[in-house]
Amino acid sequence: NPTKDGVYISGIGTALGAWLSLIDMSGCTVVSCAITEGEFVSVSTLPRGVYLVIIQAGDKEVKQKLIIN
C-alpha cells in the first residue's frame, strides 16, 4: 500500500463465498466481486485516491485502507 495496478488477496484461506467491496471516500461502492485466495484484483482503472477495502469471508469481516496513486 499504496498501489497503482492492483492487490493480491491473501489470508482468507478456502472460505467459500468470500466477497470484496471497494468503497471510495464519498461512500460509493466502486468494486464489488467474489474473490478467492491468491487472486489479483485490478484497480488500474480507478482514479487516484483513498479507498476502503472490505473483505467478507464466512462470518469474518476485515476492513483496510487502500491508497491508489
GROMACS .gro file of N, CA and C in nm:
model
  207
    1ASN      N    1   0.086  -0.115   0.000
    1ASN     CA    2   0.000   0.000   0.000
    1ASN      C    3   0.092   0.123   0.000
    2PRO      N    4   0.094   0.208  -0.091
    2PRO     CA    5  -0.002   0.231  -0.200
    2PRO      C    6   0.023   0.141  -0.322
    3THR      N    7  -0.073   0.145  -0.414
    3THR     CA    8  -0.063   0.068  -0.537
    3THR      C    9  -0.115   0.152  -0.653
    4LYS      N   10  -0.085   0.108  -0.774
    4LYS     CA   11  -0.145   0.170  -0.891
    4LYS      C   12  -0.205   0.066  -0.984
    5ASP      N   13  -0.165  -0.062  -0.964
    5ASP     CA   14  -0.212  -0.169  -1.051
    5ASP      C   15  -0.321  -0.256  -0.988
    6GLY      N   16  -0.297  -0.300  -0.866
    6GLY     CA   17  -0.393  -0.387  -0.802
    6GLY      C   18  -0.338  -0.449  -0.676
    7VAL      N   19  -0.415  -0.542  -0.620
    7VAL     CA   20  -0.376  -0.608  -0.496
    7VAL      C   21  -0.401  -0.758  -0.508
    8TYR      N   22  -0.316  -0.834  -0.439
    8TYR     CA   23  -0.336  -0.978  -0.429
    8TYR      C   24  -0.411  -1.007  -0.299
    9ILE      N   25  -0.505  -1.097  -0.306
    9ILE     CA   26  -0.586  -1.134  -0.190
    9ILE      C   27  -0.516  -1.248  -0.117
   10SER      N   28  -0.497  -1.230   0.013
   10SER     CA   29  -0.439  -1.337   0.095
   10SER      C   30  -0.502  -1.335   0.233
   11GLY      N   31  -0.493  -1.447   0.299
   11GLY     CA   32  -0.542  -1.455   0.436
   11GLY      C   33  -0.687  -1.498   0.450
   12ILE      N   34  -0.753  -1.531   0.338
   12ILE     CA   35  -0.892  -1.574   0.351
   12ILE      C   36  -0.905  -1.726   0.346
   13GLY      N   37  -0.794  -1.794   0.319
   13GLY     CA   38  -0.795  -1.940   0.316
   13GLY      C   39  -0.890  -1.993   0.210
   14THR      N   40  -0.962  -2.095   0.244
   14THR     CA   41  -1.052  -2.160   0.148
   14THR      C   42  -1.198  -2.124   0.173
   15ALA      N   43  -1.220  -2.012   0.238
   15ALA     CA   44  -1.358  -1.971   0.269
   15ALA      C   45  -1.442  -1.962   0.142
   16LEU      N   46  -1.556  -2.026   0.145
   16LEU     CA   47  -1.648  -2.017   0.031
   16LEU      C   48  -1.729  -1.890   0.042
   17GLY      N   49  -1.756  -1.829  -0.072
   17GLY     CA   50  -1.840  -1.711  -0.072
   17GLY      C   51  -1.770  -1.585  -0.023
   18ALA      N   52  -1.636  -1.580  -0.033
   18ALA     CA   53  -1.565  -1.459   0.008
   18ALA      C   54  -1.595  -1.347  -0.090
   19TRP      N   55  -1.609  -1.226  -0.037
   19TRP     CA   56  -1.654  -1.113  -0.116
   19TRP      C   57  -1.570  -0.991  -0.085
   20LEU      N   58  -1.535  -0.914  -0.188
   20LEU     CA   59  -1.458  -0.791  -0.172
   20LEU      C   60  -1.543  -0.673  -0.216
   21SER      N   61  -1.541  -0.568  -0.137
   21SER     CA   62  -1.604  -0.441  -0.174
   21SER      C   63  -1.499  -0.333  -0.161
   22LEU      N   64  -1.493  -0.246  -0.260
   22LEU     CA   65  -1.401  -0.133  -0.260
   22LEU      C   66  -1.487  -0.008  -0.264
   23ILE      N   67  -1.471   0.077  -0.161
   23ILE     CA   68  -1.559   0.192  -0.142
   23ILE      C   69  -1.475   0.319  -0.144
   24ASP      N   70  -1.518   0.417  -0.224
   24ASP     CA   71  -1.444   0.544  -0.229
   24ASP      C   72  -1.483   0.629  -0.108
   25MET      N   73  -1.414   0.741  -0.092
   25MET     CA   74  -1.434   0.823   0.027
   25MET      C   75  -1.568   0.897   0.030
   26SER      N   76  -1.641   0.895  -0.082
   26SER     CA   77  -1.775   0.954  -0.079
   26SER      C   78  -1.879   0.850  -0.041
   27GLY      N   79  -1.834   0.725  -0.017
   27GLY     CA   80  -1.924   0.620   0.027
   27GLY      C   81  -1.982   0.535  -0.085
   28CYS      N   82  -1.937   0.557  -0.209
   28CYS     CA   83  -1.986   0.479  -0.324
   28CYS      C   84  -1.906   0.351  -0.340
   29THR      N   85  -1.974   0.241  -0.359
   29THR     CA   86  -1.907   0.115  -0.388
   29THR      C   87  -1.864   0.116  -0.533
   30VAL      N   88  -1.732   0.108  -0.557
   30VAL     CA   89  -1.679   0.115  -0.693
   30VAL      C   90  -1.639  -0.021  -0.748
   31VAL      N   91  -1.616  -0.118  -0.659
   31VAL     CA   92  -1.589  -0.257  -0.699
   31VAL      C   93  -1.658  -0.346  -0.598
   32SER      N   94  -1.722  -0.450  -0.649
   32SER     CA   95  -1.785  -0.550  -0.564
   32SER      C   96  -1.776  -0.682  -0.638
   33CYS      N   97  -1.701  -0.779  -0.582
   33CYS     CA   98  -1.682  -0.904  -0.655
   33CYS      C   99  -1.650  -1.019  -0.560
   34ALA      N  100  -1.679  -1.139  -0.606
   34ALA     CA  101  -1.640  -1.260  -0.534
   34ALA      C  102  -1.490  -1.277  -0.552
   35ILE      N  103  -1.422  -1.327  -0.448
   35ILE     CA  104  -1.277  -1.342  -0.454
   35ILE      C  105  -1.235  -1.478  -0.400
   36THR      N  106  -1.112  -1.517  -0.436
   36THR     CA  107  -1.053  -1.639  -0.383
   36THR      C  108  -0.911  -1.609  -0.337
   37GLU      N  109  -0.857  -1.694  -0.254
   37GLU     CA  110  -0.720  -1.681  -0.204
   37GLU      C  111  -0.622  -1.671  -0.320
   38GLY      N  112  -0.531  -1.575  -0.314
   38GLY     CA  113  -0.428  -1.558  -0.415
   38GLY      C  114  -0.470  -1.483  -0.540
   39GLU      N  115  -0.596  -1.444  -0.548
   39GLU     CA  116  -0.648  -1.373  -0.666
   39GLU      C  117  -0.592  -1.231  -0.673
   40PHE      N  118  -0.569  -1.183  -0.795
   40PHE     CA  119  -0.527  -1.045  -0.819
   40PHE      C  120  -0.650  -0.963  -0.854
   41VAL      N  121  -0.672  -0.854  -0.782
   41VAL     CA  122  -0.784  -0.764  -0.810
   41VAL      C  123  -0.725  -0.635  -0.867
   42SER      N  124  -0.756  -0.606  -0.991
   42SER     CA  125  -0.703  -0.488  -1.059
   42SER      C  126  -0.777  -0.362  -1.015
   43VAL      N  127  -0.700  -0.256  -0.991
   43VAL     CA  128  -0.759  -0.126  -0.961
   43VAL      C  129  -0.704  -0.020  -1.057
   44SER      N  130  -0.643  -0.064  -1.165
   44SER     CA  131  -0.575   0.027  -1.258
   44SER      C  132  -0.669   0.124  -1.327
   45THR      N  133  -0.798   0.094  -1.332
   45THR     CA  134  -0.893   0.183  -1.398
   45THR      C  135  -0.955   0.285  -1.302
   46LEU      N  136  -0.925   0.272  -1.175
   46LEU     CA  137  -0.983   0.363  -1.075
   46LEU      C  138  -0.898   0.489  -1.060
   47PRO      N  139  -0.962   0.601  -1.030
   47PRO     CA  140  -0.887   0.725  -1.008
   47PRO      C  141  -0.802   0.717  -0.880
   48ARG      N  142  -0.698   0.799  -0.877
   48ARG     CA  143  -0.617   0.808  -0.755
   48ARG      C  144  -0.703   0.847  -0.638
   49GLY      N  145  -0.664   0.799  -0.521
   49GLY     CA  146  -0.736   0.836  -0.401
   49GLY      C  147  -0.725   0.732  -0.293
   50VAL      N  148  -0.800   0.754  -0.188
   50VAL     CA  149  -0.804   0.664  -0.074
   50VAL      C  150  -0.936   0.589  -0.079
   51TYR      N  151  -0.929   0.458  -0.060
   51TYR     CA  152  -1.045   0.370  -0.066
   51TYR      C  153  -1.050   0.283   0.058
   52LEU      N  154  -1.167   0.235   0.089
   52LEU     CA  155  -1.187   0.138   0.196
   52LEU      C  156  -1.210   0.003   0.132
   53VAL      N  157  -1.129  -0.096   0.171
   53VAL     CA  158  -1.146  -0.233   0.123
   53VAL      C  159  -1.215  -0.311   0.233
   54ILE      N  160  -1.324  -0.378   0.198
   54ILE     CA  161  -1.394  -0.465   0.293
   54ILE      C  162  -1.396  -0.605   0.234
   55ILE      N  163  -1.340  -0.699   0.309
   55ILE     CA  164  -1.342  -0.840   0.267
   55ILE      C  165  -1.426  -0.917   0.367
   56GLN      N  166  -1.526  -0.986   0.315
   56GLN     CA  167  -1.612  -1.069   0.398
   56GLN      C  168  -1.589  -1.214   0.358
   57ALA      N  169  -1.555  -1.297   0.455
   57ALA     CA  170  -1.532  -1.439   0.431
   57ALA      C  171  -1.593  -1.517   0.547
   58GLY      N  172  -1.696  -1.592   0.516
   58GLY     CA  173  -1.767  -1.663   0.622
   58GLY      C  174  -1.828  -1.563   0.720
   59ASP      N  175  -1.800  -1.581   0.848
   59ASP     CA  176  -1.854  -1.490   0.949
   59ASP      C  177  -1.755  -1.380   0.987
   60LYS      N  178  -1.647  -1.366   0.909
   60LYS     CA  179  -1.545  -1.266   0.938
   60LYS      C  180  -1.549  -1.151   0.838
   61GLU      N  181  -1.512  -1.034   0.886
   61GLU     CA  182  -1.505  -0.916   0.801
   61GLU      C  183  -1.379  -0.838   0.836
   62VAL      N  184  -1.304  -0.800   0.732
   62VAL     CA  185  -1.182  -0.723   0.750
   62VAL      C  186  -1.196  -0.594   0.671
   63LYS      N  187  -1.157  -0.483   0.734
   63LYS     CA  188  -1.160  -0.353   0.667
   63LYS      C  189  -1.018  -0.296   0.668
   64GLN      N  190  -0.979  -0.240   0.552
   64GLN     CA  191  -0.845  -0.182   0.543
   64GLN      C  192  -0.845  -0.068   0.444
   65LYS      N  193  -0.761   0.031   0.470
   65LYS     CA  194  -0.747   0.144   0.379
   65LYS      C  195  -0.656   0.105   0.263
   66LEU      N  196  -0.690   0.151   0.143
   66LEU     CA  197  -0.609   0.129   0.023
   66LEU      C  198  -0.586   0.263  -0.044
   67ILE      N  199  -0.460   0.292  -0.075
   67ILE     CA  200  -0.425   0.415  -0.144
   67ILE      C  201  -0.387   0.380  -0.286
   68ILE      N  202  -0.450   0.446  -0.383
   68ILE     CA  203  -0.420   0.425  -0.524
   68ILE      C  204  -0.353   0.551  -0.577
   69ASN      N  205  -0.229   0.535  -0.633
   69ASN     CA  206  -0.162   0.652  -0.692
   69ASN      C  207  -0.174   0.645  -0.842
   0.00000   0.00000   0.00000
